[in-house]
Short mmCIF file of C-alpha atoms in Angstrom, two decimals:
data_model
loop_
_atom_site.label_atom_id
_atom_site.label_comp_id
_atom_site.label_asym_id
_atom_site.label_seq_id
_atom_site.Cartn_x
_atom_site.Cartn_y
_atom_site.Cartn_z
CA MET A 59 -0.01 0.02 0.00
CA GLY A 60 1.04 3.66 -0.06
CA PRO A 61 2.02 6.04 2.64
CA PRO A 62 0.22 6.40 5.95
CA ILE A 63 -2.64 8.65 5.43
CA SER A 64 -1.90 10.13 8.90
CA ALA A 65 1.03 11.76 7.20
CA LEU A 66 -1.19 13.71 4.85
CA PRO A 67 -3.26 16.88 5.56
CA ALA A 68 -6.21 16.52 7.84
CA PRO A 69 -9.69 15.96 6.36
CA ALA A 70 -12.33 18.56 5.96
CA GLY A 71 -13.66 19.73 9.25
CA ALA A 72 -10.25 19.87 10.92
CA ALA A 73 -9.50 22.94 13.09
CA PRO A 74 -8.70 26.01 11.02
CA ALA A 75 -5.02 26.65 10.23
CA PRO A 76 -3.33 29.82 11.37
CA ALA A 77 -3.72 32.81 8.97
CA PRO A 78 -1.29 32.14 6.05
CA THR A 79 1.64 34.23 5.16
CA PRO A 80 1.22 35.78 1.73
CA ALA A 81 2.36 33.34 -0.90
CA PRO A 82 4.43 34.16 -3.99
CA ARG A 83 3.24 33.63 -7.54
CA ARG A 84 1.53 30.28 -8.49
CA ARG A 85 1.12 29.14 -4.97
CA GLY A 86 -2.33 29.45 -3.74
CA ARG A 87 -3.85 28.08 -0.55
CA LEU A 88 -5.32 24.52 -0.34
CA PRO A 89 -7.87 23.41 2.14
CA LEU A 90 -6.89 20.46 4.33
CA VAL A 91 -8.78 17.65 2.67
CA LEU A 92 -6.20 15.35 1.04
CA ALA A 93 -6.88 12.31 3.24
CA ALA A 94 -10.61 12.46 2.59
CA VAL A 95 -10.05 13.09 -1.14
CA LEU A 96 -7.76 10.07 -1.45
CA LEU A 97 -10.24 7.81 0.26
CA LEU A 98 -13.04 9.09 -1.96
CA VAL A 99 -10.90 8.42 -5.11
CA LEU A 100 -10.12 4.84 -4.01
CA ALA A 101 -13.86 4.26 -3.30
CA GLY A 102 -14.88 5.92 -6.53
CA VAL A 103 -13.04 3.52 -8.79
CA GLY A 104 -14.37 0.50 -6.89
CA VAL A 105 -10.97 -0.58 -5.64
CA VAL A 106 -11.09 -3.28 -2.97
CA ILE A 107 -8.27 -2.70 -0.48
CA THR A 108 -6.83 -5.44 1.66
CA ARG A 109 -5.33 -3.76 4.72
CA PRO A 110 -3.37 -6.12 6.98
CA GLY A 111 -1.98 -4.98 10.39
CA PRO A 112 -1.16 -1.35 10.93
CA VAL A 113 -2.02 -0.32 7.37
CA ALA A 114 -5.72 -0.53 8.21
CA GLY A 115 -5.34 2.20 10.80
CA TRP A 116 -3.56 4.42 8.32
CA LEU A 117 -6.54 4.16 5.92
CA GLY A 118 -9.18 5.00 8.48
CA ASP A 119 -10.24 1.46 9.60
CA ASP A 120 -10.76 0.63 13.26
CA ALA A 121 -7.34 1.01 14.72
CA GLY A 122 -8.19 -0.89 17.88
CA THR A 123 -5.94 -3.62 19.12
CA GLY A 124 -8.66 -6.30 19.64
CA SER A 125 -9.11 -9.31 17.44
CA ASN A 126 -10.85 -8.90 14.07
CA ALA A 127 -13.82 -10.79 12.78
CA ALA A 128 -11.63 -13.78 11.86
CA GLY A 129 -10.25 -13.87 15.44
CA VAL A 130 -6.82 -12.63 14.37
CA THR A 131 -5.10 -9.93 16.39
CA PRO A 132 -3.61 -7.23 14.14
CA ASP A 133 0.08 -6.45 14.27
CA PRO A 134 0.88 -3.53 16.57
CA ALA A 135 1.29 -0.23 14.64
CA PRO A 136 4.97 0.97 14.34
CA SER A 137 5.14 4.16 16.21
CA GLU A 138 7.68 5.79 13.76
CA VAL A 139 5.11 6.07 11.04
CA LEU A 140 2.06 7.14 12.97
CA ALA A 141 3.01 10.70 13.78
CA GLY A 142 0.59 12.70 11.62
CA PRO A 143 0.53 16.40 10.74
CA ASP A 144 -1.15 18.91 13.06
CA SER A 145 -3.11 21.54 11.28
CA ASN A 146 -2.50 23.98 14.13
CA ALA A 147 1.29 23.37 14.22
CA PRO A 148 3.47 26.39 13.87
CA ALA A 149 4.64 26.97 10.33
CA PRO A 150 8.44 26.98 9.80
CA THR A 151 9.90 30.26 8.67
CA PRO A 152 12.10 30.76 5.67
CA ASP A 153 14.94 31.96 7.91
CA GLY A 154 14.56 28.90 10.04
CA VAL A 155 14.57 26.48 7.14
CA ARG A 156 17.51 28.25 5.50
CA ALA A 157 19.58 28.01 8.63
CA VAL A 158 19.06 24.24 8.69
CA LEU A 159 19.46 23.53 4.95
CA ASP A 160 22.14 25.86 3.80
CA PRO A 161 25.04 23.68 5.28
CA LEU A 162 23.50 20.57 3.70
CA VAL A 163 22.78 21.66 0.14
CA GLY A 164 26.31 22.90 -0.34
CA VAL A 165 28.19 19.55 0.46
CA ALA A 166 30.63 18.38 -2.04
CA ALA A 167 28.86 15.00 -2.42
CA LEU A 168 26.02 16.70 -4.28
CA GLY A 169 28.19 18.61 -6.82
CA ASP A 170 27.85 22.21 -7.83
CA ARG A 171 24.28 22.13 -9.12
CA VAL A 172 21.86 21.47 -6.32
CA ASN A 173 18.37 22.90 -6.99
CA VAL A 174 15.90 22.89 -4.13
CA SER A 175 12.32 23.98 -3.44
CA VAL A 176 10.54 23.60 -0.07
CA ALA A 177 7.07 24.88 0.52
CA ASP A 178 4.31 24.66 3.18
CA VAL A 179 1.52 22.39 1.90
CA ILE A 180 -1.27 24.42 3.73
CA THR A 181 -0.22 27.93 2.72
CA GLY A 182 1.86 27.42 -0.19
CA GLN A 183 4.64 29.68 1.22
CA THR A 184 8.00 29.10 -0.22
CA LEU A 185 10.33 28.19 2.63
CA PHE A 186 13.51 27.54 0.76
CA ASP A 187 14.47 28.35 -2.81
CA LYS A 188 17.86 27.59 -4.34
CA GLY A 189 17.60 27.34 -8.21
CA ALA A 190 14.02 26.37 -7.51
CA ASP A 191 12.75 27.46 -11.03
CA ASP A 192 15.70 26.07 -12.93
CA GLY A 193 15.07 23.07 -15.21
CA THR A 194 17.10 20.03 -13.93
CA VAL A 195 17.54 16.49 -14.96
CA PRO A 196 14.96 14.77 -12.67
CA ALA A 197 15.62 10.98 -13.37
CA SER A 198 12.76 8.95 -12.07
CA VAL A 199 11.18 11.82 -10.21
CA THR A 200 9.72 12.41 -13.65
CA LYS A 201 7.18 9.67 -12.68
CA LEU A 202 5.43 12.15 -10.40
CA VAL A 203 4.54 14.23 -13.53
CA THR A 204 3.56 11.03 -15.39
CA ALA A 205 1.31 9.97 -12.63
CA VAL A 206 -0.51 13.32 -12.28
CA THR A 207 -0.89 13.80 -16.01
CA VAL A 208 -2.31 10.33 -16.72
CA LEU A 209 -4.68 10.67 -13.73
CA ALA A 210 -5.84 13.97 -15.04
CA ALA A 211 -6.13 12.73 -18.67
CA ARG A 212 -7.70 9.39 -18.17
CA GLY A 213 -9.08 9.38 -14.59
CA PRO A 214 -8.10 6.90 -11.83
CA GLY A 215 -10.67 4.24 -12.87
CA TYR A 216 -9.69 3.89 -16.53
CA ARG A 217 -8.74 0.45 -17.61
CA ILE A 218 -6.59 -0.50 -20.64
CA PRO A 219 -8.03 -3.10 -22.90
CA THR A 220 -6.33 -6.03 -24.67
CA ARG A 221 -8.68 -7.37 -27.37
CA ALA A 222 -8.96 -10.39 -29.64
CA LEU A 223 -10.67 -10.00 -33.14
CA ALA A 224 -11.43 -12.24 -35.95
CA GLY A 225 -8.80 -11.86 -38.76
CA ALA A 226 -9.47 -11.38 -42.39
CA LYS A 227 -8.55 -15.05 -43.16
CA ALA A 228 -10.41 -18.08 -41.84
CA GLY A 229 -8.86 -19.23 -38.53
CA GLU A 230 -6.91 -15.90 -37.98
CA VAL A 231 -7.08 -14.44 -34.55
CA VAL A 232 -5.75 -10.89 -34.14
CA ILE A 233 -4.62 -9.83 -30.63
CA VAL A 234 -4.73 -6.00 -30.31
CA GLY A 235 -2.50 -4.51 -27.69
CA GLY A 236 -3.89 -1.42 -26.01
CA GLY A 237 -0.79 -0.64 -24.11
CA ASP A 238 -1.35 -2.68 -20.87
CA PRO A 239 2.24 -3.43 -19.61
CA THR A 240 0.91 -5.56 -16.70
CA LEU A 241 -0.86 -8.15 -18.89
CA ALA A 242 -0.07 -11.70 -17.70
CA ILE A 243 0.04 -15.07 -19.37
CA ASN A 244 -1.67 -16.91 -16.57
CA LYS A 245 -2.23 -16.66 -12.79
CA LYS A 246 1.60 -16.62 -12.22
CA GLY A 247 1.98 -13.20 -13.63
CA TYR A 248 4.33 -10.49 -12.17
CA TYR A 249 1.71 -7.87 -11.38
CA PRO A 250 -1.16 -8.78 -8.87
CA GLY A 251 -4.61 -8.47 -10.29
CA ALA A 252 -3.42 -8.26 -13.95
CA ALA A 253 -5.53 -9.16 -16.92
CA ARG A 254 -4.53 -12.59 -18.30
CA LEU A 255 -3.99 -14.15 -21.72
CA ASP A 256 -5.45 -17.41 -20.64
CA ASP A 257 -8.69 -15.73 -19.86
CA LEU A 258 -8.67 -14.03 -23.30
CA ALA A 259 -7.87 -17.33 -24.98
CA ALA A 260 -10.89 -19.01 -23.21
CA GLN A 261 -13.17 -16.23 -24.47
CA VAL A 262 -11.82 -16.67 -28.08
CA ARG A 263 -12.34 -20.43 -28.02
CA THR A 264 -15.96 -19.91 -26.84
CA ALA A 265 -16.58 -17.19 -29.52
CA LEU A 266 -15.25 -19.48 -32.20
CA GLY A 267 -17.63 -22.27 -31.25
CA GLY A 268 -15.24 -25.13 -31.79
CA THR A 269 -13.68 -23.80 -35.02
CA PRO A 270 -9.89 -24.24 -34.38
CA PRO A 271 -7.72 -21.05 -34.81
CA THR A 272 -4.83 -21.42 -37.19
CA SER A 273 -2.79 -18.25 -36.85
CA VAL A 274 -2.24 -15.24 -34.62
CA THR A 275 -1.53 -11.80 -35.82
CA VAL A 276 -0.13 -9.24 -33.35
CA ASP A 277 -1.50 -5.73 -33.73
CA GLY A 278 0.47 -3.16 -31.74
CA SER A 279 -0.35 -0.30 -34.09
CA VAL A 280 -1.72 1.95 -31.37
CA TYR A 281 1.88 2.73 -30.65
CA SER A 282 4.17 4.41 -33.19
CA GLY A 283 7.75 5.53 -33.33
CA PRO A 284 10.95 4.05 -31.81
CA VAL A 285 10.70 1.48 -29.06
CA TYR A 286 13.64 2.93 -27.09
CA GLY A 287 13.61 6.50 -25.69
CA PRO A 288 15.64 9.54 -26.83
CA GLY A 289 18.26 10.44 -24.29
CA TRP A 290 18.54 6.89 -22.86
CA ASP A 291 21.95 5.57 -21.88
CA ASP A 292 23.22 2.91 -24.17
CA ASP A 293 22.96 0.18 -21.47
CA ILE A 294 19.30 0.88 -20.63
CA PRO A 295 17.65 -1.35 -23.37
CA THR A 296 19.62 -4.41 -22.03
CA GLY A 297 20.38 -3.36 -18.50
CA GLY A 298 17.27 -4.78 -16.85
CA SER A 299 15.49 -1.58 -15.76
CA GLY A 300 14.24 -0.58 -19.18
CA GLY A 301 13.33 -2.21 -22.43
CA ALA A 302 11.49 -2.10 -25.72
CA VAL A 303 8.12 -0.17 -25.33
CA THR A 304 5.48 -1.98 -27.35
CA ALA A 305 1.65 -1.92 -27.11
CA LEU A 306 1.51 -5.61 -26.46
CA MET A 307 3.65 -7.29 -23.78
CA THR A 308 3.31 -9.51 -20.77
CA ASP A 309 4.69 -8.97 -17.30
CA GLY A 310 6.43 -5.72 -18.19
CA ALA A 311 8.31 -7.60 -20.95
CA ARG A 312 10.08 -9.85 -18.31
CA THR A 313 11.24 -13.09 -19.51
CA ASP A 314 10.68 -14.60 -16.12
CA PRO A 315 7.63 -13.13 -14.25
CA GLY A 316 8.82 -14.86 -11.09
CA VAL A 317 11.88 -12.62 -10.49
CA ALA A 318 12.07 -10.32 -7.52
CA HIS A 319 11.37 -6.49 -7.80
CA GLY A 320 13.98 -4.51 -9.69
CA SER A 321 16.06 -5.21 -12.76
CA ALA A 322 15.21 -8.15 -14.84
CA GLN A 323 15.91 -9.72 -18.23
CA ARG A 324 13.47 -8.39 -20.83
CA PHE A 325 12.25 -9.73 -24.18
CA ALA A 326 13.91 -7.87 -27.14
CA GLU A 327 10.47 -8.01 -28.95
CA PRO A 328 7.91 -8.11 -26.27
CA ASP A 329 4.99 -7.95 -28.68
CA LEU A 330 5.97 -11.10 -30.51
CA ALA A 331 6.79 -12.94 -27.28
CA ALA A 332 3.31 -12.15 -26.02
CA GLY A 333 1.77 -13.20 -29.34
CA LYS A 334 3.58 -16.49 -29.13
CA ALA A 335 2.37 -17.10 -25.59
CA PHE A 336 -1.15 -16.37 -26.76
CA ALA A 337 -0.73 -18.78 -29.74
CA ARG A 338 0.42 -21.64 -27.38
CA LEU A 339 -2.79 -21.00 -25.27
CA LEU A 340 -4.89 -21.28 -28.44
CA GLY A 341 -3.03 -24.38 -29.68
CA VAL A 342 -1.57 -22.43 -32.61
CA PRO A 343 2.00 -23.17 -33.67
CA THR A 344 4.36 -20.28 -32.77
CA ASP A 345 5.66 -20.09 -36.29
CA ALA A 346 2.15 -19.00 -37.27
CA VAL A 347 2.59 -15.69 -35.27
CA ARG A 348 3.28 -12.49 -37.19
CA ARG A 349 2.82 -8.72 -36.80
CA GLY A 350 -0.02 -7.07 -38.72
CA THR A 351 -3.20 -5.02 -38.26
CA ALA A 352 -6.79 -5.94 -37.41
CA PRO A 353 -9.19 -5.76 -40.26
CA ALA A 354 -12.11 -3.21 -40.23
CA GLN A 355 -15.19 -4.90 -38.90
CA ALA A 356 -17.19 -6.38 -41.80
CA ALA A 357 -20.96 -6.51 -41.92
CA ALA A 358 -20.99 -9.98 -43.40
CA GLY A 359 -18.68 -12.70 -44.57
CA ALA A 360 -17.13 -15.60 -42.81
CA ASN A 361 -18.51 -16.64 -39.39
CA PRO A 362 -17.31 -14.81 -37.45
CA ALA A 363 -16.91 -11.85 -39.80
CA PRO A 364 -13.52 -10.22 -40.00
CA GLY A 365 -13.14 -7.62 -37.27
CA THR A 366 -15.54 -9.30 -34.92
CA GLU A 367 -14.53 -9.04 -31.31
CA LEU A 368 -13.82 -12.49 -29.91
CA GLY A 369 -12.79 -11.42 -26.38
CA VAL A 370 -11.36 -8.69 -24.23
CA VAL A 371 -9.54 -8.38 -21.00
CA GLN A 372 -8.93 -5.17 -18.96
CA SER A 373 -6.00 -3.98 -16.97
CA PRO A 374 -6.31 -2.98 -13.32
CA PRO A 375 -7.54 0.61 -12.96
CA LEU A 376 -5.02 3.29 -13.56
CA ILE A 377 -4.80 4.17 -9.93
CA ARG A 378 -3.22 0.71 -9.37
CA LEU A 379 -0.83 1.19 -12.23
CA VAL A 380 0.24 4.54 -10.87
CA ASP A 381 0.85 2.85 -7.49
CA VAL A 382 3.07 0.25 -9.12
CA MET A 383 4.97 2.80 -11.20
CA ILE A 384 5.72 5.04 -8.23
CA SER A 385 6.34 2.43 -5.47
CA GLU A 386 8.56 0.24 -7.60
CA SER A 387 9.78 2.93 -9.98
CA ASP A 388 8.65 0.75 -12.94
CA ASN A 389 9.97 2.26 -16.05
CA LEU A 390 8.03 0.25 -18.59
CA VAL A 391 4.72 0.99 -16.70
CA ALA A 392 5.67 4.66 -16.73
CA GLU A 393 6.18 4.66 -20.49
CA ALA A 394 2.82 2.96 -21.00
CA LEU A 395 1.10 5.58 -18.85
CA ALA A 396 2.72 8.41 -20.71
CA ARG A 397 1.27 7.02 -23.99
CA GLN A 398 -2.13 6.87 -22.29
CA VAL A 399 -1.82 10.68 -21.83
CA ALA A 400 -1.09 11.00 -25.55
CA LEU A 401 -4.06 8.84 -26.53
CA ALA A 402 -6.36 10.68 -24.29
CA ARG A 403 -5.25 14.02 -25.90
CA ASN A 404 -5.47 12.56 -29.48
CA GLN A 405 -1.64 12.54 -29.92
CA PRO A 406 0.48 9.83 -31.36
CA ALA A 407 1.24 7.13 -28.85
CA SER A 408 5.02 7.48 -29.07
CA PHE A 409 7.84 9.00 -27.04
CA ASP A 410 7.37 12.34 -28.72
CA GLY A 411 3.62 12.23 -28.55
CA GLY A 412 3.59 11.19 -24.89
CA ALA A 413 6.09 13.86 -23.95
CA ALA A 414 4.20 16.65 -25.81
CA ALA A 415 0.85 15.48 -24.27
CA MET A 416 2.37 15.48 -20.85
CA ASP A 417 3.73 19.03 -21.29
CA ALA A 418 0.34 20.13 -22.58
CA GLU A 419 -1.50 18.49 -19.60
CA VAL A 420 0.75 20.26 -17.14
CA ALA A 421 -0.02 23.67 -18.74
CA GLU A 422 -3.85 22.80 -18.74
CA LEU A 423 -3.55 22.16 -14.93
CA GLY A 424 -2.38 25.62 -14.50
CA LEU A 425 1.32 24.74 -13.72
CA PRO A 426 4.24 26.64 -15.22
CA ALA A 427 4.84 24.78 -18.49
CA ASP A 428 7.99 26.80 -19.14
CA GLU A 429 9.61 24.88 -16.24
CA ILE A 430 9.15 21.44 -17.72
CA SER A 431 10.35 19.70 -20.92
CA VAL A 432 10.32 15.88 -21.02
CA SER A 433 11.23 13.30 -23.59
CA ASP A 434 9.81 10.20 -21.89
CA GLY A 435 7.59 9.18 -18.98
CA SER A 436 9.96 7.13 -16.96
CA GLY A 437 12.79 9.59 -16.29
CA LEU A 438 15.42 7.41 -18.11
CA SER A 439 16.04 10.27 -20.62
CA ARG A 440 18.80 12.70 -19.87
CA ARG A 441 16.95 15.27 -22.04
CA ASN A 442 14.30 15.70 -19.36
CA ARG A 443 14.21 19.02 -17.48
CA ILE A 444 11.83 19.77 -14.68
CA SER A 445 12.25 22.57 -12.08
CA PRO A 446 12.06 21.78 -8.30
CA SER A 447 9.32 24.50 -7.81
CA LEU A 448 7.13 22.76 -10.48
CA LEU A 449 7.39 19.53 -8.52
CA THR A 450 6.41 21.12 -5.17
CA ASP A 451 3.45 22.92 -7.05
CA LEU A 452 2.38 19.62 -8.63
CA ILE A 453 2.32 17.92 -5.20
CA ARG A 454 0.17 20.63 -3.75
CA LEU A 455 -2.11 20.60 -6.74
CA ALA A 456 -2.58 16.82 -6.31
CA ALA A 457 -3.82 17.67 -2.80
CA SER A 458 -6.30 20.11 -3.98
CA PRO A 459 -10.10 19.39 -3.61
CA ASP A 460 -10.41 20.92 -7.04
CA HIS A 461 -8.70 17.92 -8.45
CA PRO A 462 -9.70 14.79 -6.54
CA GLU A 463 -8.71 12.58 -9.38
CA LEU A 464 -5.12 13.47 -8.73
CA ALA A 465 -4.95 12.31 -5.13
CA GLY A 466 -4.01 8.77 -6.39
CA VAL A 467 -0.39 9.92 -6.78
CA PHE A 468 0.11 9.68 -3.08
CA GLY A 469 -0.88 5.99 -2.64
CA GLY A 470 2.40 4.58 -3.92
CA LEU A 471 4.78 7.15 -2.50
CA PRO A 472 7.71 5.20 -0.76
CA VAL A 473 8.00 5.87 2.98
CA GLY A 474 11.36 6.53 4.51
CA GLY A 475 12.82 3.44 6.19
CA TRP A 476 9.62 1.60 5.45
CA SER A 477 8.69 0.86 1.73
CA GLY A 478 9.58 1.05 -1.92
CA THR A 479 12.75 2.65 -2.94
CA LEU A 480 13.10 4.31 0.46
CA ASN A 481 12.93 0.95 2.35
CA GLU A 482 16.53 0.82 3.12
CA ARG A 483 17.04 4.54 3.59
CA TYR A 484 16.72 6.65 6.74
CA ARG A 485 17.75 3.70 8.84
CA ASN A 486 21.44 3.40 9.65
CA THR A 487 23.02 6.47 8.13
CA ALA A 488 24.07 9.29 10.37
CA GLY A 489 21.91 12.32 10.31
CA THR A 490 18.95 10.67 8.56
CA SER A 491 16.93 8.80 11.24
CA ALA A 492 14.34 11.71 11.69
CA GLY A 493 13.23 10.85 8.21
CA ALA A 494 12.02 7.36 8.95
CA GLY A 495 8.29 7.32 8.67
CA SER A 496 8.18 11.12 8.16
CA VAL A 497 9.47 11.37 4.58
CA ARG A 498 7.23 10.12 1.81
CA ALA A 499 8.95 10.70 -1.61
CA LYS A 500 9.80 9.57 -5.12
CA THR A 501 13.45 9.14 -5.80
CA GLY A 502 15.50 9.38 -9.01
CA THR A 503 18.85 8.07 -9.95
CA LEU A 504 21.03 8.12 -13.12
CA THR A 505 24.82 8.24 -13.19
CA GLY A 506 25.68 11.74 -11.99
CA VAL A 507 21.99 12.50 -11.31
CA HIS A 508 20.28 12.12 -7.88
CA ALA A 509 16.84 13.44 -6.95
CA ILE A 510 14.04 13.22 -4.44
CA ALA A 511 10.70 14.90 -4.22
CA GLY A 512 7.67 14.37 -1.99
CA LEU A 513 6.24 15.14 1.52
CA VAL A 514 7.78 15.46 4.89
CA THR A 515 6.15 15.98 8.29
CA THR A 516 8.24 18.30 10.60
CA ALA A 517 8.85 17.59 14.36
CA ASP A 518 6.07 20.11 15.04
CA GLY A 519 3.71 18.27 12.85
CA ARG A 520 3.65 20.68 9.90
CA LEU A 521 3.40 19.17 6.44
CA LEU A 522 5.90 20.38 3.79
CA THR A 523 6.48 19.52 0.24
CA PHE A 524 10.05 19.46 -1.00
CA ALA A 525 12.10 18.70 -4.14
CA VAL A 526 15.95 18.32 -4.40
CA LEU A 527 17.34 17.79 -7.85
CA THR A 528 21.09 17.33 -8.60
CA ASP A 529 22.45 16.61 -12.01
CA LYS A 530 26.22 17.16 -11.69
CA VAL A 531 27.12 14.70 -8.87
CA PRO A 532 30.81 13.89 -8.88
CA GLY A 533 30.53 10.60 -6.96
CA ASP A 534 28.08 7.67 -6.76
CA ARG A 535 24.89 6.86 -5.02
CA ASP A 536 26.79 5.75 -1.79
CA THR A 537 27.69 9.31 -1.05
CA ALA A 538 24.96 11.32 -2.91
CA GLN A 539 21.87 9.57 -1.51
CA PRO A 540 22.81 9.97 2.17
CA ALA A 541 23.44 13.70 1.47
CA LEU A 542 20.01 14.00 -0.10
CA ASP A 543 18.48 12.06 2.87
CA ARG A 544 20.08 14.40 5.43
CA ILE A 545 18.29 17.27 3.70
CA ALA A 546 14.81 15.78 3.98
CA ALA A 547 15.64 14.37 7.48
CA ALA A 548 16.63 17.84 8.60
CA LEU A 549 13.26 19.05 7.60
CA ALA A 550 11.63 16.24 9.48
CA GLY A 551 13.70 16.91 12.59
CA CYS A 552 13.25 20.56 12.99
CA GLY A 553 10.51 23.03 13.84
CA CYS A 554 12.47 25.57 11.81
CA GLY A 555 10.68 28.48 13.53
#
């Protein structure tokens, strides 16, 4: 699951906040309703949530320590992640924050280009600004923009279809990829709750009424352009964290869906690999699989007529895909979601089309479009530029009751010392322990690039949003990441009044 809801702003009806300090441009005031909005979004898309142990308490279930209906006593809640924000807490001052952060942002481990934005979530007041409006290589922090733009463009409940149609020739079955990267072959798929090819094959057999299929055509024409992104390092296609982006794939193009989270071997041609898996389920020889396009639906002809739908399966709702993308920093899911932004805006579903659609969606949301230029949705591209202040504005916008559909971005944010890409951070490194359970953020890493952006609750209970982007780091992650973590932990550990 995502971060503790107790770490997010209080629901509507909470005590009023102190009078806000006048905010600079683009930073209006947001009511304190994020927790309620997020729960409404989850309910609105019909998502059933399993909440073992302390997670139930975070999401508003009965947090008592007694046995549940099944007679099982819940695990005790870990205290370090239960300290929630206080809407009446004193707000940090810019001078207080600067006194704490100035020594940390200038350390040699982060290089000579460290751009930072820190703002109060309630008032929008800028508390720290160092190159905050400067476009910086964001690495995987780009996924926050991908998440917000796809939720805005498609909505949290949208599902991506994978369809099977009757081909132009007798016995031909066309599988049409809609861009679902989580599609599984069977119940042993990598992504929980994924749509499955064996279900689709069963629908096809029923629709054909006993007529045996003889060939499989793979239609991935909803996507266009190169399968590898502009600005990607040479080792990304084969390094295990990226891969070919095609409209039809299974298990995020993994050759083995049973591998643990992280890097994995990927198919070089994921669409054909998925087509062959589908063919095997239909009893069709794999040498009878080829690429092509589905025929237009015919009014008459063979039975079934060419173009007739034989079956369809649907991805989990986008809110789930966004969770996976952010919590696991899944690059192929990110690229698929960027293309959904393009399709929703009637743009080509390509790297260029997705990037243009994301930029346009940012502008339409009222964010400063001159502070973002992306070339992909995952952040693997070194051509991407995003300003830290755009990220803090984006996070505050996602908390706004004016855009309840965006609150799904918070569900997958890793928690310091607890989950996702922050699971092993804020634990044993000097100067970072205050961030355990108090920092909820998306990380980003490329060679020479290290970034983090998200939310942090201060020692006084004030909720802040922050972004730290560095793209000229002289060393490696062993020195850069602890330096970043000390910045966020310093915010967590101070009142900064």
